[in-house]
Amino acid sequence: MLPPHRAGALPEPSPSPRRIQVQWALYLSLSLALLWFPSGTVASSLNCHKTCICASNIVSCSKMNLTTVPTGLPPYTAVLDLSHNHIARLRAEWTTVKLTKLRNLLLSHNGLQFLSSEAFLYVKHLRYLDLSSNDMRQLDEFIFEPLGQLEVLLLYNNRISQIDLSAFQGLHRLQKLYLSQNMISRFPLELIKEKTRLEKLSLVDLSSNRIKVPPIEELKVLPAWIKNGLYFHNNPLICDCSLYSLLAHWHIRRLNSALDFKDEYTCYLPGPQKGRVGVFDLNRDHMNCSTFHEADEEAWLEQTLILRCDTKHRDLSKTWVTPGNVVVTEGANQTAKVLPDGSLQISPVKLEDSGTYTCYAVSEALNETLYVLVKVHNFTENGNGEALNTAYTTLVGCLTSVVLVLIYLYLTPCRCFCCPKNNHQDSIHSSMLSAAPSHEDLANNTDPRHVAFIDPKELGQGLNGKVNPSDGDGDQGEMDEEGGLLRKGRRKKSISSVFSDTPIVV
């Protein structure tokens, strides 16, 4: 029995034929749609992939016990997480479609051992690649070449011992490279060297490897912004004073690579002791290395001096201030000018250019201040050598003079006062360069020496060009045939001394 209608209630209307037809049309359209599209495609469109989790353009397939990369990944994928699986080989066909929007690819903790040389052809727009914590042993040539937009590459915690020189070629935008906790024994200098380094690379982590002797001289000349992100602590380094000086300089400059890991820079002492000590302790008890101090810039007059604003951050706007607190501006009448790379050029250097120069480097988020002390020598760069040559010439001249005086005093023939006297008292008119012959010698003509006699008439003018006042006096004796004038010694004649202008009367 049907319940009676409540008072005032209207009876429910029965469905009209028109409404029934519309409902049947909707059911029929849905059935046709399910028959037309394969069930896998619908599931893929709605659920991303049966073994992955999707959140917008992020596809996470982590910890799914995968041995291969899932196929049919959505083309809009921007982040693909395949970490913590068992993908041992990354082949060229791991993706059959170009993932042009893929930016981050995570493959860590997979036991990955092999990378195909064509593994990244369809993902050329990657910016972040994580290959850490795998079993990779070597990096072949040009393996990352397609990744021209890659910025961060993680390769730490592998077993890498061999790196081809061209392995990182093509990574023009790479900024950070992590190679720590591997078996690398050769310092990859080609990554940071001036002519071969990657232009954007600002961080290279080589810590916890097997490097014993880093290229210290090459590291010294690197810009500070590269050294600021160059980490090689916790390596079996060999202790050396040059290693201490390098790291001490980095620490004084407060570079992050030395400041943050100061206690982890250790080295092994050479010789039989082979103890492990801290690099920063080598100036104390172990090797007595000289304590490092920053050297001042030295300059000479008239040279061209270039001061570098060697900041530990890159791409900063740099302003220089001279010791007189004058800002160096372009177009000003100054001997100093700022070069395009931010360095300060002083040309020609003057003595008043000595002092402390300040470089202010700023950007929107960073600022840094550097001080450079310049000492100008009061001579040209070659002036010291010229002065030395002059002093040397003067010294040689003095020694030559002393030698000549000694020769004159000790090697000349004896004077008359040192010659032995004879009974006939030889005349002083004879030349002091020869001994005067005796009367017997003249008679016998046995002395082979040439004897020079001074004619009184030739003494009218002294050796110094002065007139002899005794030229008018006549002879007071006549010479006999045998030259008796010499024997008698009667003639009086004033003559000029060879070594003096004072006349000597005989």
Coordinates of C-alpha atoms in Angstrom, one line a residue, residues 24-456:
W24 CA 21.4 7.5 -23.3
A25 CA 23.4 9.8 -25.7
L26 CA 25.8 10.7 -23.0
Y27 CA 26.4 7.1 -22.0
L28 CA 27.0 6.1 -25.6
S29 CA 29.6 8.9 -26.1
L30 CA 31.6 7.9 -23.1
S31 CA 31.6 4.3 -24.2
L32 CA 32.9 5.2 -27.7
A33 CA 35.7 7.4 -26.1
L34 CA 36.9 4.5 -23.9
L35 CA 36.9 2.2 -27.0
W36 CA 38.8 4.7 -29.2
F37 CA 41.7 5.6 -26.8
P38 CA 44.0 2.7 -25.5
S39 CA 43.8 2.2 -21.8
G40 CA 47.7 2.7 -21.5
T41 CA 47.5 6.2 -23.1
V42 CA 44.8 7.3 -20.8
A43 CA 46.6 6.0 -17.8
S44 CA 49.8 7.7 -18.9
S45 CA 48.1 11.0 -19.4
L46 CA 46.3 10.9 -16.1
N47 CA 48.9 9.1 -13.9
C48 CA 52.3 10.2 -15.7
H49 CA 53.7 6.6 -15.4
K50 CA 52.7 3.7 -13.3
T51 CA 56.1 3.5 -11.6
C52 CA 56.7 7.3 -11.1
I53 CA 55.1 10.1 -9.3
C54 CA 54.3 13.4 -11.1
A55 CA 53.9 16.8 -9.7
S56 CA 53.3 19.3 -12.5
N57 CA 56.5 19.1 -14.6
I58 CA 58.4 17.1 -12.0
V59 CA 58.7 13.3 -12.6
S60 CA 60.0 11.4 -9.6
C61 CA 61.0 7.7 -10.2
S62 CA 63.3 7.5 -7.2
K63 CA 63.5 4.2 -5.2
M64 CA 61.5 2.2 -7.6
N65 CA 64.0 -0.6 -8.2
L66 CA 64.3 0.4 -11.8
T67 CA 67.0 -1.2 -14.0
T68 CA 66.2 1.0 -17.0
V69 CA 64.7 4.4 -17.6
P70 CA 61.0 4.3 -18.0
T71 CA 59.7 5.0 -21.5
G72 CA 57.0 7.3 -22.5
L73 CA 58.0 10.2 -20.3
P74 CA 55.9 13.3 -20.8
P75 CA 57.6 15.9 -23.1
Y76 CA 56.9 18.7 -20.7
T77 CA 59.1 17.0 -18.0
A78 CA 61.5 19.6 -16.5
V79 CA 62.9 17.6 -13.6
L80 CA 63.5 13.9 -13.8
D81 CA 64.6 12.0 -10.6
L82 CA 65.9 8.5 -11.2
S83 CA 68.1 8.3 -8.1
H84 CA 68.4 5.3 -5.8
N85 CA 67.7 2.7 -8.5
H86 CA 69.7 0.0 -10.3
I87 CA 70.4 1.7 -13.6
A88 CA 73.9 0.4 -14.3
R89 CA 74.1 1.6 -17.9
L90 CA 72.9 4.8 -19.5
R91 CA 72.5 4.0 -23.2
A92 CA 71.9 6.3 -26.1
E93 CA 68.3 5.1 -26.5
W94 CA 67.3 5.6 -22.9
T95 CA 64.8 8.2 -24.3
T96 CA 63.4 8.0 -27.7
V97 CA 62.0 11.5 -27.8
K98 CA 63.7 14.8 -27.4
L99 CA 63.0 16.2 -23.9
T100 CA 63.6 19.8 -24.8
K101 CA 62.2 21.1 -21.5
L102 CA 64.3 18.8 -19.3
R103 CA 66.6 20.9 -17.0
N104 CA 67.5 18.7 -14.1
L105 CA 68.5 15.0 -14.4
L106 CA 69.2 13.0 -11.2
L107 CA 71.0 9.7 -11.5
S108 CA 72.8 9.3 -8.2
H109 CA 73.0 6.0 -6.2
N110 CA 72.4 3.7 -9.2
G111 CA 75.6 1.8 -9.5
L112 CA 76.1 3.5 -12.8
Q113 CA 79.2 2.1 -14.6
F114 CA 78.7 3.1 -18.3
L115 CA 77.8 6.3 -20.0
S116 CA 77.2 6.2 -23.8
S117 CA 78.9 8.9 -25.8
E118 CA 75.4 9.7 -27.2
A119 CA 73.6 9.5 -23.9
F120 CA 72.8 13.2 -23.8
L121 CA 71.9 13.9 -27.4
Y122 CA 68.1 14.3 -26.7
V123 CA 68.6 16.3 -23.5
K124 CA 70.8 19.1 -24.7
H125 CA 69.1 21.7 -22.5
L126 CA 70.2 20.2 -19.2
R127 CA 71.5 22.7 -16.6
Y128 CA 71.9 20.3 -13.6
L129 CA 73.3 16.8 -13.9
D130 CA 73.8 14.6 -10.9
L131 CA 75.9 11.4 -11.5
S132 CA 77.3 11.2 -7.9
S133 CA 77.6 8.1 -5.8
N134 CA 78.0 5.6 -8.6
D135 CA 80.7 3.2 -9.9
M136 CA 82.1 5.3 -12.8
R137 CA 85.8 4.7 -13.3
Q138 CA 86.7 7.0 -16.2
L139 CA 85.4 9.9 -18.2
D140 CA 85.9 9.4 -22.0
E141 CA 86.5 12.1 -24.5
F142 CA 83.7 14.5 -25.5
I143 CA 81.3 12.6 -23.3
F144 CA 79.6 15.8 -22.1
E145 CA 80.0 17.8 -25.3
P146 CA 76.2 18.0 -26.2
L147 CA 75.5 19.7 -22.9
G148 CA 76.4 23.3 -23.9
Q149 CA 74.0 24.8 -21.3
L150 CA 75.0 22.7 -18.3
E151 CA 75.8 24.8 -15.2
V152 CA 76.3 22.2 -12.4
L153 CA 77.9 18.7 -12.8
L154 CA 78.1 16.3 -9.8
L155 CA 80.5 13.5 -10.1
Y156 CA 81.6 13.0 -6.5
N157 CA 81.8 9.7 -4.7
N158 CA 82.7 7.6 -7.8
R159 CA 85.8 5.6 -8.6
I160 CA 87.1 8.0 -11.3
S161 CA 90.8 7.7 -11.8
Q162 CA 91.1 8.6 -15.5
I163 CA 89.8 11.8 -17.1
D164 CA 90.3 12.5 -20.8
L165 CA 91.7 15.9 -21.5
S166 CA 88.6 16.6 -23.7
A167 CA 86.0 15.1 -21.4
F168 CA 84.6 18.5 -20.4
Q169 CA 85.0 20.1 -23.8
G170 CA 81.9 21.9 -24.9
L171 CA 80.7 22.8 -21.4
H172 CA 80.9 26.5 -22.0
R173 CA 78.4 27.5 -19.3
L174 CA 79.6 25.1 -16.6
Q175 CA 79.9 27.0 -13.3
K176 CA 80.4 24.2 -10.7
L177 CA 82.1 20.9 -11.0
Y178 CA 82.3 18.4 -8.1
L179 CA 84.9 15.7 -8.4
S180 CA 85.6 15.0 -4.8
Q181 CA 85.9 11.5 -3.3
N182 CA 87.4 9.8 -6.3
M183 CA 90.7 8.3 -7.2
I184 CA 92.2 11.2 -9.2
S185 CA 95.9 11.5 -8.9
R186 CA 96.6 14.1 -11.7
F187 CA 95.5 17.6 -11.1
P188 CA 93.2 18.6 -14.0
L189 CA 95.0 21.8 -14.7
E190 CA 93.3 22.2 -18.1
L191 CA 90.1 23.1 -16.4
I192 CA 91.5 26.3 -14.8
K193 CA 94.5 27.2 -16.8
E194 CA 94.4 30.6 -18.5
K195 CA 94.1 29.6 -22.1
T196 CA 92.2 26.3 -21.7
R197 CA 89.9 26.9 -18.7
L198 CA 86.1 26.9 -19.0
E199 CA 85.0 30.5 -19.0
K200 CA 82.2 30.4 -16.5
L201 CA 83.8 27.8 -14.1
S202 CA 84.0 29.2 -10.6
L203 CA 84.0 26.1 -8.4
V204 CA 86.1 23.0 -8.8
D205 CA 86.0 20.5 -5.9
L206 CA 89.0 18.1 -6.0
S207 CA 89.0 17.2 -2.3
S208 CA 89.5 13.7 -1.0
N209 CA 91.4 12.3 -4.0
R210 CA 94.9 11.1 -4.4
I211 CA 96.7 14.2 -5.5
K212 CA 100.2 14.5 -4.0
V213 CA 101.9 17.4 -5.8
P214 CA 99.6 20.2 -7.0
P215 CA 100.9 22.6 -9.7
I216 CA 101.7 25.4 -7.2
E217 CA 103.3 27.9 -9.7
E218 CA 100.3 27.7 -12.0
L219 CA 97.9 28.1 -9.1
K220 CA 99.7 31.2 -7.9
V221 CA 98.8 33.2 -11.1
L222 CA 95.2 32.3 -11.1
P223 CA 92.6 35.1 -10.5
A224 CA 91.3 35.2 -7.0
W225 CA 87.7 34.4 -8.1
I226 CA 89.0 31.0 -9.3
K227 CA 91.1 30.3 -6.3
N228 CA 88.2 31.2 -4.1
G229 CA 86.3 28.1 -5.3
L230 CA 89.2 25.7 -5.9
Y231 CA 89.2 23.0 -3.2
F232 CA 91.9 20.3 -2.9
H233 CA 91.9 19.6 0.9
N234 CA 92.1 16.1 2.3
N235 CA 94.5 14.9 -0.3
P236 CA 97.8 13.1 0.4
L237 CA 99.9 16.2 -0.3
I238 CA 103.7 16.2 0.2
C239 CA 104.8 18.9 2.6
D240 CA 106.6 21.8 1.0
C241 CA 107.2 25.4 2.0
S242 CA 105.8 26.6 -1.4
L243 CA 102.6 24.8 -0.6
Y244 CA 102.5 26.6 2.8
S245 CA 103.1 30.0 1.1
L246 CA 100.3 29.3 -1.4
L247 CA 97.7 28.4 1.2
A248 CA 98.8 31.0 3.7
H249 CA 98.3 33.7 1.0
W250 CA 94.8 32.3 0.3
H251 CA 94.0 32.4 3.9
I252 CA 95.2 36.0 4.3
R253 CA 93.0 36.9 1.3
R254 CA 90.2 35.1 3.1
L255 CA 89.4 32.9 0.2
N256 CA 86.7 30.3 0.9
S257 CA 88.7 27.4 -0.3
A258 CA 91.4 28.0 2.5
L259 CA 89.2 29.7 5.1
D260 CA 86.5 27.1 5.3
F261 CA 88.7 24.0 5.3
K262 CA 91.8 25.3 7.0
D263 CA 92.1 22.3 9.4
E264 CA 91.6 19.8 6.6
Y265 CA 94.6 20.9 4.6
T266 CA 97.2 18.3 5.7
C267 CA 100.4 17.0 4.2
Y268 CA 103.0 14.2 4.7
L269 CA 106.5 15.1 5.8
P270 CA 109.2 14.0 3.4
G271 CA 112.0 11.6 4.5
P272 CA 111.8 8.8 7.0
Q273 CA 109.5 10.6 9.4
K274 CA 106.5 10.6 7.1
G275 CA 104.2 12.1 9.6
R276 CA 101.0 13.8 8.7
V277 CA 100.8 17.5 9.8
G278 CA 98.7 20.5 9.1
V279 CA 100.0 22.6 6.2
F280 CA 99.5 25.8 8.2
D281 CA 101.8 24.5 10.9
L282 CA 104.8 24.2 8.5
N283 CA 106.2 27.6 9.6
R284 CA 106.6 26.4 13.2
D285 CA 108.1 23.1 14.4
H286 CA 108.2 20.9 11.3
M287 CA 109.9 22.5 8.3
N288 CA 110.7 26.0 9.6
C289 CA 109.1 27.7 6.6
S290 CA 109.3 31.4 6.6
T291 CA 106.1 33.1 7.8
F292 CA 104.2 34.4 4.8
H293 CA 103.6 38.1 4.5
E294 CA 101.9 39.9 1.6
A295 CA 104.5 41.6 -0.7
D296 CA 104.1 45.2 -1.7
E297 CA 104.1 46.4 -5.2
E298 CA 107.5 47.9 -6.2
A299 CA 107.9 50.3 -9.1
W300 CA 110.6 52.5 -10.7
L301 CA 110.5 55.9 -12.2
E302 CA 109.1 56.3 -15.7
Q303 CA 107.9 52.7 -15.9
T304 CA 104.3 51.5 -16.6
L305 CA 102.7 49.9 -13.5
I306 CA 99.5 47.9 -13.6
L307 CA 97.7 47.2 -10.3
R308 CA 95.1 44.3 -10.3
C309 CA 91.9 44.5 -8.4
D310 CA 92.0 40.8 -7.8
T311 CA 88.7 40.2 -6.1
K312 CA 87.4 36.8 -5.0
H313 CA 84.1 37.5 -6.7
R314 CA 83.5 37.8 -10.4
D315 CA 81.9 40.5 -12.5
L316 CA 82.0 43.3 -10.0
S317 CA 82.1 47.0 -10.8
K318 CA 85.5 48.4 -9.8
T319 CA 86.5 51.9 -8.7
W320 CA 90.0 53.0 -7.8
V321 CA 91.1 55.7 -5.3
T322 CA 94.7 57.1 -5.2
P323 CA 96.7 57.6 -2.0
G324 CA 95.5 61.3 -2.1
N325 CA 91.9 60.1 -1.9
V326 CA 91.3 61.1 -5.5
V327 CA 88.9 58.9 -7.4
V328 CA 90.3 57.8 -10.8
T329 CA 87.8 58.9 -13.4
E330 CA 87.9 58.5 -17.2
G331 CA 89.0 61.5 -19.1
A332 CA 90.6 63.2 -16.1
N333 CA 94.1 64.6 -16.4
Q334 CA 95.7 61.9 -14.4
T335 CA 98.7 59.5 -15.0
A336 CA 96.4 56.7 -13.7
K337 CA 93.5 55.2 -15.7
V338 CA 91.2 52.2 -15.2
L339 CA 91.6 49.4 -17.8
P340 CA 88.6 47.5 -19.2
D341 CA 89.3 44.5 -16.9
G342 CA 89.2 46.7 -13.8
S343 CA 93.0 47.0 -13.4
L344 CA 94.7 50.4 -12.7
Q345 CA 97.4 51.5 -15.0
I346 CA 99.9 54.2 -13.9
S347 CA 102.2 55.5 -16.6
P348 CA 104.7 57.0 -16.3
V349 CA 105.4 56.3 -12.6
K350 CA 106.5 59.2 -10.5
L351 CA 107.9 59.4 -7.0
E352 CA 104.7 60.9 -5.7
D353 CA 102.7 57.8 -6.9
S354 CA 103.9 56.0 -3.7
G355 CA 101.2 55.1 -1.2
T356 CA 98.2 52.9 -0.7
Y357 CA 95.7 52.5 -3.5
T358 CA 92.1 51.3 -2.8
C359 CA 89.9 49.3 -5.1
Y360 CA 86.2 49.3 -4.3
A361 CA 84.4 46.4 -6.1
V362 CA 80.6 46.2 -5.8
S363 CA 77.6 44.6 -7.4
E364 CA 73.9 44.4 -6.5
A365 CA 74.5 41.7 -3.8
L366 CA 78.3 41.8 -3.1
N367 CA 81.0 44.2 -2.2
E368 CA 84.7 43.9 -1.6
T369 CA 87.5 46.3 -0.8
L370 CA 91.2 45.7 -1.7
Y371 CA 94.3 47.7 -0.7
V372 CA 97.5 47.8 -2.7
L373 CA 100.6 49.4 -1.3
V374 CA 103.0 50.8 -3.9
K375 CA 106.6 51.7 -3.2
V376 CA 108.4 53.8 -5.9
H377 CA 112.2 53.7 -6.1
N378 CA 114.0 57.0 -6.7
F379 CA 115.6 55.8 -9.9
T380 CA 114.7 54.2 -13.1
E381 CA 114.5 50.5 -13.5
N382 CA 117.9 50.4 -15.2
G383 CA 119.4 53.2 -13.1
N384 CA 120.6 50.9 -10.4
G385 CA 122.6 49.0 -13.0
E386 CA 124.1 52.2 -14.5
A387 CA 125.2 53.4 -11.0
L388 CA 126.8 50.0 -10.4
N389 CA 128.7 50.2 -13.7
T390 CA 129.9 53.7 -12.8
A391 CA 131.1 52.6 -9.4
Y392 CA 132.8 49.6 -11.0
T393 CA 134.6 51.9 -13.5
T394 CA 135.7 54.2 -10.8
L395 CA 137.1 51.4 -8.7
V396 CA 139.0 50.0 -11.6
G397 CA 140.4 53.4 -12.3
C398 CA 141.6 53.8 -8.7
L399 CA 143.2 50.4 -8.7
T400 CA 145.0 51.2 -11.9
S401 CA 146.3 54.4 -10.5
V402 CA 147.6 52.6 -7.4
V403 CA 149.4 50.0 -9.6
L404 CA 151.0 52.7 -11.7
V405 CA 152.3 54.5 -8.6
L406 CA 153.7 51.3 -7.2
I407 CA 155.5 50.6 -10.5
Y408 CA 156.9 54.1 -10.5
L409 CA 158.1 53.8 -6.9
Y410 CA 159.6 50.4 -7.0
L411 CA 160.3 49.3 -10.5
T412 CA 162.0 52.4 -12.0
P413 CA 165.9 52.5 -12.1
C414 CA 167.7 53.8 -9.0
R415 CA 168.1 57.5 -8.5
C416 CA 171.5 59.1 -7.9
F417 CA 171.0 59.2 -4.1
C418 CA 170.5 55.4 -4.0
C419 CA 173.3 54.6 -6.5
P420 CA 176.7 53.6 -5.1
K421 CA 179.2 56.5 -5.0
N422 CA 182.6 56.3 -6.7
N423 CA 185.7 58.4 -6.2
H424 CA 185.1 60.6 -9.2
Q425 CA 181.5 61.9 -8.1
D426 CA 179.5 61.5 -11.3
S427 CA 177.9 64.6 -12.7
I428 CA 174.3 65.2 -12.1
H429 CA 174.1 66.4 -15.6
S430 CA 173.7 62.9 -16.8
S431 CA 170.2 61.6 -17.4
M432 CA 168.7 59.9 -14.4
L433 CA 167.5 57.2 -16.8
S434 CA 171.0 56.0 -17.2
A435 CA 174.2 55.7 -15.1
A436 CA 176.9 58.2 -15.8
P437 CA 180.1 56.6 -17.2
S438 CA 183.4 56.9 -15.5
H439 CA 186.5 58.3 -17.0
E440 CA 188.0 54.8 -17.4
D441 CA 184.8 53.6 -19.1
L442 CA 185.0 56.4 -21.6
A443 CA 188.6 55.5 -22.4
N444 CA 188.0 51.8 -22.7
N445 CA 184.6 52.1 -24.3
T446 CA 183.6 48.8 -22.7
D447 CA 180.1 49.7 -21.4
P448 CA 177.6 48.6 -24.0
R449 CA 174.8 50.8 -22.6
H450 CA 173.9 54.0 -24.4
V451 CA 174.7 57.0 -22.3
A452 CA 172.7 60.2 -22.7
F453 CA 174.4 63.6 -21.8
I454 CA 172.5 66.8 -21.4
D455 CA 173.9 69.7 -23.2
P456 CA 173.9 72.8 -21.1

